[in-house]
mmCIF file of N, CA and C in Angstrom:
data_model
loop_
_atom_site.group_PDB
_atom_site.id
_atom_site.type_symbol
_atom_site.label_atom_id
_atom_site.label_comp_id
_atom_site.label_asym_id
_atom_site.label_seq_id
_atom_site.Cartn_x
_atom_site.Cartn_y
_atom_site.Cartn_z
ATOM 1 N N UNK A 1 63.331 -43.902 -102.499
ATOM 2 C CA UNK A 1 64.430 -44.425 -101.719
ATOM 3 C C UNK A 1 64.196 -45.916 -101.521
ATOM 4 N N UNK A 2 65.220 -46.682 -101.740
ATOM 5 C CA UNK A 2 65.121 -48.127 -101.516
ATOM 6 C C UNK A 2 65.293 -48.437 -100.032
ATOM 7 N N UNK A 3 64.884 -49.640 -99.628
ATOM 8 C CA UNK A 3 65.062 -50.030 -98.241
ATOM 9 C C UNK A 3 66.544 -50.109 -97.884
ATOM 10 N N UNK A 4 67.381 -50.557 -98.832
ATOM 11 C CA UNK A 4 68.825 -50.620 -98.584
ATOM 12 C C UNK A 4 69.391 -49.227 -98.319
ATOM 13 N N UNK A 5 68.930 -48.250 -99.094
ATOM 14 C CA UNK A 5 69.362 -46.865 -98.889
ATOM 15 C C UNK A 5 68.933 -46.370 -97.515
ATOM 16 N N UNK A 6 67.676 -46.668 -97.159
ATOM 17 C CA UNK A 6 67.157 -46.297 -95.851
ATOM 18 C C UNK A 6 67.989 -46.920 -94.738
ATOM 19 N N UNK A 7 68.246 -48.228 -94.830
ATOM 20 C CA UNK A 7 68.992 -48.904 -93.752
ATOM 21 C C UNK A 7 70.433 -48.396 -93.678
ATOM 22 N N UNK A 8 71.021 -48.046 -94.813
ATOM 23 C CA UNK A 8 72.362 -47.454 -94.795
ATOM 24 C C UNK A 8 72.364 -46.117 -94.061
ATOM 25 N N UNK A 9 71.336 -45.305 -94.288
ATOM 26 C CA UNK A 9 71.245 -44.020 -93.617
ATOM 27 C C UNK A 9 71.022 -44.178 -92.124
ATOM 28 N N UNK A 10 70.192 -45.146 -91.749
ATOM 29 C CA UNK A 10 69.971 -45.419 -90.321
ATOM 30 C C UNK A 10 71.268 -45.860 -89.659
ATOM 31 N N UNK A 11 71.981 -46.767 -90.328
ATOM 32 C CA UNK A 11 73.245 -47.250 -89.766
ATOM 33 C C UNK A 11 74.244 -46.091 -89.612
ATOM 34 N N UNK A 12 74.355 -45.250 -90.632
ATOM 35 C CA UNK A 12 75.295 -44.143 -90.574
ATOM 36 C C UNK A 12 74.934 -43.152 -89.477
ATOM 37 N N UNK A 13 73.676 -42.751 -89.435
ATOM 38 C CA UNK A 13 73.234 -41.720 -88.491
ATOM 39 C C UNK A 13 73.214 -42.224 -87.051
ATOM 40 N N UNK A 14 72.525 -43.333 -86.821
ATOM 41 C CA UNK A 14 72.305 -43.774 -85.448
ATOM 42 C C UNK A 14 73.438 -44.630 -84.889
ATOM 43 N N UNK A 15 74.002 -45.488 -85.731
ATOM 44 C CA UNK A 15 75.011 -46.412 -85.202
ATOM 45 C C UNK A 15 76.418 -45.831 -85.268
ATOM 46 N N UNK A 16 76.795 -45.310 -86.413
ATOM 47 C CA UNK A 16 78.163 -44.816 -86.559
ATOM 48 C C UNK A 16 78.342 -43.437 -85.928
ATOM 49 N N UNK A 17 77.455 -42.518 -86.204
ATOM 50 C CA UNK A 17 77.609 -41.161 -85.686
ATOM 51 C C UNK A 17 77.240 -41.045 -84.213
ATOM 52 N N UNK A 18 76.198 -41.779 -83.781
ATOM 53 C CA UNK A 18 75.743 -41.677 -82.396
ATOM 54 C C UNK A 18 76.211 -42.834 -81.521
ATOM 55 N N UNK A 19 76.794 -43.855 -82.131
ATOM 56 C CA UNK A 19 77.331 -44.962 -81.367
ATOM 57 C C UNK A 19 76.297 -45.918 -80.800
ATOM 58 N N UNK A 20 75.112 -45.946 -81.385
ATOM 59 C CA UNK A 20 74.069 -46.839 -80.902
ATOM 60 C C UNK A 20 74.345 -48.272 -81.317
ATOM 61 N N UNK A 21 73.848 -49.230 -80.530
ATOM 62 C CA UNK A 21 73.920 -50.637 -80.882
ATOM 63 C C UNK A 21 72.687 -50.999 -81.718
ATOM 64 N N UNK A 22 72.708 -52.207 -82.308
ATOM 65 C CA UNK A 22 71.551 -52.657 -83.083
ATOM 66 C C UNK A 22 70.287 -52.695 -82.219
ATOM 67 N N UNK A 23 70.440 -53.138 -80.977
ATOM 68 C CA UNK A 23 69.290 -53.218 -80.073
ATOM 69 C C UNK A 23 68.721 -51.825 -79.805
ATOM 70 N N UNK A 24 69.569 -50.826 -79.603
ATOM 71 C CA UNK A 24 69.089 -49.464 -79.360
ATOM 72 C C UNK A 24 68.339 -48.925 -80.577
ATOM 73 N N UNK A 25 68.859 -49.201 -81.772
ATOM 74 C CA UNK A 25 68.183 -48.752 -82.996
ATOM 75 C C UNK A 25 66.836 -49.463 -83.128
ATOM 76 N N UNK A 26 66.827 -50.769 -82.891
ATOM 77 C CA UNK A 26 65.576 -51.535 -83.001
ATOM 78 C C UNK A 26 64.545 -51.038 -81.994
ATOM 79 N N UNK A 27 64.972 -50.761 -80.780
ATOM 80 C CA UNK A 27 64.059 -50.272 -79.762
ATOM 81 C C UNK A 27 63.512 -48.899 -80.130
ATOM 82 N N UNK A 28 64.359 -48.067 -80.733
ATOM 83 C CA UNK A 28 63.944 -46.742 -81.191
ATOM 84 C C UNK A 28 62.896 -46.874 -82.302
ATOM 85 N N UNK A 29 63.110 -47.816 -83.214
ATOM 86 C CA UNK A 29 62.194 -48.004 -84.346
ATOM 87 C C UNK A 29 60.940 -48.750 -83.898
ATOM 88 N N UNK A 30 61.125 -49.859 -83.177
ATOM 89 C CA UNK A 30 59.984 -50.684 -82.803
ATOM 90 C C UNK A 30 60.358 -51.636 -81.672
ATOM 91 N N UNK A 31 59.638 -51.585 -80.572
ATOM 92 C CA UNK A 31 59.912 -52.536 -79.479
ATOM 93 C C UNK A 31 59.755 -53.988 -79.921
ATOM 94 N N UNK A 32 58.890 -54.270 -80.865
ATOM 95 C CA UNK A 32 58.726 -55.647 -81.361
ATOM 96 C C UNK A 32 59.986 -56.105 -82.098
ATOM 97 N N UNK A 33 60.548 -55.244 -82.911
ATOM 98 C CA UNK A 33 61.770 -55.589 -83.611
ATOM 99 C C UNK A 33 62.878 -55.857 -82.605
ATOM 100 N N UNK A 34 62.934 -55.038 -81.579
ATOM 101 C CA UNK A 34 63.939 -55.220 -80.528
ATOM 102 C C UNK A 34 63.795 -56.590 -79.885
ATOM 103 N N UNK A 35 62.572 -57.005 -79.596
ATOM 104 C CA UNK A 35 62.338 -58.296 -78.946
ATOM 105 C C UNK A 35 62.783 -59.459 -79.831
ATOM 106 N N UNK A 36 62.561 -59.370 -81.125
ATOM 107 C CA UNK A 36 62.992 -60.426 -82.039
ATOM 108 C C UNK A 36 64.510 -60.515 -82.106
ATOM 109 N N UNK A 37 65.185 -59.370 -82.192
ATOM 110 C CA UNK A 37 66.642 -59.368 -82.209
ATOM 111 C C UNK A 37 67.173 -59.891 -80.887
ATOM 112 N N UNK A 38 66.588 -59.480 -79.793
ATOM 113 C CA UNK A 38 67.012 -59.924 -78.464
ATOM 114 C C UNK A 38 66.853 -61.444 -78.338
ATOM 115 N N UNK A 39 65.754 -61.994 -78.808
ATOM 116 C CA UNK A 39 65.551 -63.445 -78.764
ATOM 117 C C UNK A 39 66.653 -64.158 -79.546
ATOM 118 N N UNK A 40 66.970 -63.651 -80.726
ATOM 119 C CA UNK A 40 68.016 -64.244 -81.548
ATOM 120 C C UNK A 40 69.357 -64.214 -80.832
ATOM 121 N N UNK A 41 69.719 -63.067 -80.306
ATOM 122 C CA UNK A 41 71.009 -62.906 -79.626
ATOM 123 C C UNK A 41 71.144 -63.777 -78.382
ATOM 124 N N UNK A 42 70.020 -64.004 -77.697
ATOM 125 C CA UNK A 42 70.036 -64.801 -76.479
ATOM 126 C C UNK A 42 69.891 -66.293 -76.760
ATOM 127 N N UNK A 43 69.793 -66.650 -78.030
ATOM 128 C CA UNK A 43 69.674 -68.052 -78.397
ATOM 129 C C UNK A 43 68.272 -68.609 -78.206
ATOM 130 N N UNK A 44 67.306 -67.726 -77.989
ATOM 131 C CA UNK A 44 65.917 -68.146 -77.859
ATOM 132 C C UNK A 44 65.308 -68.331 -79.239
ATOM 133 N N UNK A 45 64.173 -68.958 -79.288
ATOM 134 C CA UNK A 45 63.480 -69.180 -80.546
ATOM 135 C C UNK A 45 62.856 -67.879 -81.039
ATOM 136 N N UNK A 46 63.291 -67.450 -82.209
ATOM 137 C CA UNK A 46 62.703 -66.253 -82.809
ATOM 138 C C UNK A 46 61.252 -66.531 -83.181
ATOM 139 N N UNK A 47 60.975 -67.746 -83.630
ATOM 140 C CA UNK A 47 59.594 -68.118 -84.002
ATOM 141 C C UNK A 47 58.693 -68.043 -82.779
ATOM 142 N N UNK A 48 59.174 -68.513 -81.628
ATOM 143 C CA UNK A 48 58.362 -68.451 -80.404
ATOM 144 C C UNK A 48 58.144 -67.005 -79.980
ATOM 145 N N UNK A 49 59.184 -66.178 -80.082
ATOM 146 C CA UNK A 49 59.043 -64.765 -79.740
ATOM 147 C C UNK A 49 58.041 -64.086 -80.672
ATOM 148 N N UNK A 50 58.112 -64.415 -81.960
ATOM 149 C CA UNK A 50 57.174 -63.837 -82.934
ATOM 150 C C UNK A 50 55.744 -64.273 -82.625
ATOM 151 N N UNK A 51 55.561 -65.547 -82.275
ATOM 152 C CA UNK A 51 54.227 -66.048 -81.949
ATOM 153 C C UNK A 51 53.662 -65.303 -80.745
ATOM 154 N N UNK A 52 54.487 -65.050 -79.745
ATOM 155 C CA UNK A 52 54.062 -64.306 -78.567
ATOM 156 C C UNK A 52 53.681 -62.877 -78.951
ATOM 157 N N UNK A 53 54.503 -62.267 -79.780
ATOM 158 C CA UNK A 53 54.239 -60.879 -80.193
ATOM 159 C C UNK A 53 52.961 -60.770 -81.028
ATOM 160 N N UNK A 54 52.661 -61.797 -81.793
ATOM 161 C CA UNK A 54 51.451 -61.758 -82.630
ATOM 162 C C UNK A 54 50.181 -61.745 -81.820
ATOM 163 N N UNK A 55 50.205 -62.309 -80.618
ATOM 164 C CA UNK A 55 49.002 -62.317 -79.791
ATOM 165 C C UNK A 55 49.003 -61.212 -78.741
ATOM 166 N N UNK A 56 50.089 -60.448 -78.681
ATOM 167 C CA UNK A 56 50.215 -59.360 -77.734
ATOM 168 C C UNK A 56 49.691 -58.077 -78.368
ATOM 169 N N UNK A 57 48.977 -57.301 -77.605
ATOM 170 C CA UNK A 57 48.469 -56.021 -78.102
ATOM 171 C C UNK A 57 49.645 -55.133 -78.498
ATOM 172 N N UNK A 58 49.631 -54.603 -79.732
ATOM 173 C CA UNK A 58 50.750 -53.767 -80.167
ATOM 174 C C UNK A 58 50.780 -52.434 -79.440
ATOM 175 N N UNK A 59 51.985 -51.888 -79.340
ATOM 176 C CA UNK A 59 52.169 -50.551 -78.786
ATOM 177 C C UNK A 59 51.784 -49.543 -79.869
ATOM 178 N N UNK A 60 51.086 -48.502 -79.475
ATOM 179 C CA UNK A 60 50.672 -47.490 -80.442
ATOM 180 C C UNK A 60 51.890 -46.815 -81.049
ATOM 181 N N UNK A 61 51.934 -46.764 -82.372
ATOM 182 C CA UNK A 61 53.005 -46.100 -83.099
ATOM 183 C C UNK A 61 52.444 -44.846 -83.761
ATOM 184 N N UNK A 62 53.137 -43.762 -83.695
ATOM 185 C CA UNK A 62 52.713 -42.522 -84.317
ATOM 186 C C UNK A 62 53.674 -42.146 -85.444
ATOM 187 N N UNK A 63 53.145 -41.818 -86.570
ATOM 188 C CA UNK A 63 53.956 -41.450 -87.733
ATOM 189 C C UNK A 63 53.659 -39.996 -88.081
ATOM 190 N N UNK A 64 54.716 -39.269 -88.390
ATOM 191 C CA UNK A 64 54.545 -37.883 -88.835
ATOM 192 C C UNK A 64 54.186 -37.829 -90.296
#
Protein backbone atom coordinates (compact mmCIF):
# COMPACT_ATOMS: atom_id res chain seq x y z
CA UNK A 1 0.00 0.00 0.00
CA UNK A 2 1.34 3.41 -0.89
CA UNK A 3 1.26 6.33 1.53
CA UNK A 4 -1.24 8.09 -0.77
CA UNK A 5 -3.52 5.06 -0.57
CA UNK A 6 -3.16 5.02 3.21
CA UNK A 7 -3.93 8.74 3.54
CA UNK A 8 -6.96 8.38 1.24
CA UNK A 9 -8.31 5.60 3.46
CA UNK A 10 -7.71 7.66 6.61
CA UNK A 11 -9.49 10.63 5.06
CA UNK A 12 -12.44 8.50 3.95
CA UNK A 13 -12.83 6.58 7.21
CA UNK A 14 -12.08 9.20 9.85
CA UNK A 15 -12.87 12.51 8.18
CA UNK A 16 -15.69 11.81 5.76
CA UNK A 17 -17.50 8.93 7.48
CA UNK A 18 -16.90 10.03 11.09
CA UNK A 19 -16.76 13.78 10.51
CA UNK A 20 -13.40 14.29 12.20
CA UNK A 21 -11.28 17.39 11.55
CA UNK A 22 -7.62 17.25 10.51
CA UNK A 23 -6.61 18.12 14.07
CA UNK A 24 -8.68 15.23 15.49
CA UNK A 25 -7.09 12.79 13.03
CA UNK A 26 -3.60 14.11 13.80
CA UNK A 27 -4.21 13.84 17.55
CA UNK A 28 -5.49 10.28 17.07
CA UNK A 29 -2.37 9.36 15.07
CA UNK A 30 0.22 11.38 16.96
CA UNK A 31 0.11 14.26 19.43
CA UNK A 32 3.32 15.62 17.85
CA UNK A 33 1.70 15.78 14.42
CA UNK A 34 -1.24 17.57 16.00
CA UNK A 35 1.07 20.17 17.54
CA UNK A 36 2.76 20.89 14.20
CA UNK A 37 -0.58 21.33 12.42
CA UNK A 38 -1.86 23.48 15.27
CA UNK A 39 1.23 25.72 15.08
CA UNK A 40 0.70 26.15 11.34
CA UNK A 41 -3.00 26.97 11.70
CA UNK A 42 -2.33 29.48 14.48
CA UNK A 43 0.33 31.24 12.42
CA UNK A 44 3.11 30.13 14.75
CA UNK A 45 6.47 28.94 13.52
CA UNK A 46 6.31 25.29 12.57
CA UNK A 47 10.12 25.17 12.78
CA UNK A 48 10.01 26.47 16.36
CA UNK A 49 7.32 23.95 17.29
CA UNK A 50 9.38 21.16 15.72
CA UNK A 51 12.49 22.28 17.61
CA UNK A 52 10.54 22.19 20.88
CA UNK A 53 9.16 18.74 20.08
CA UNK A 54 12.62 17.41 19.26
CA UNK A 55 13.85 18.13 22.79
CA UNK A 56 10.63 16.99 24.47
CA UNK A 57 10.36 13.41 25.69
CA UNK A 58 8.11 11.55 23.24
CA UNK A 59 4.84 10.00 24.31
CA UNK A 60 4.96 6.20 24.26
CA UNK A 61 3.33 4.84 21.11
CA UNK A 62 2.10 1.25 20.93
CA UNK A 63 1.74 -0.59 17.64
CA UNK A 64 -0.21 -3.77 17.10
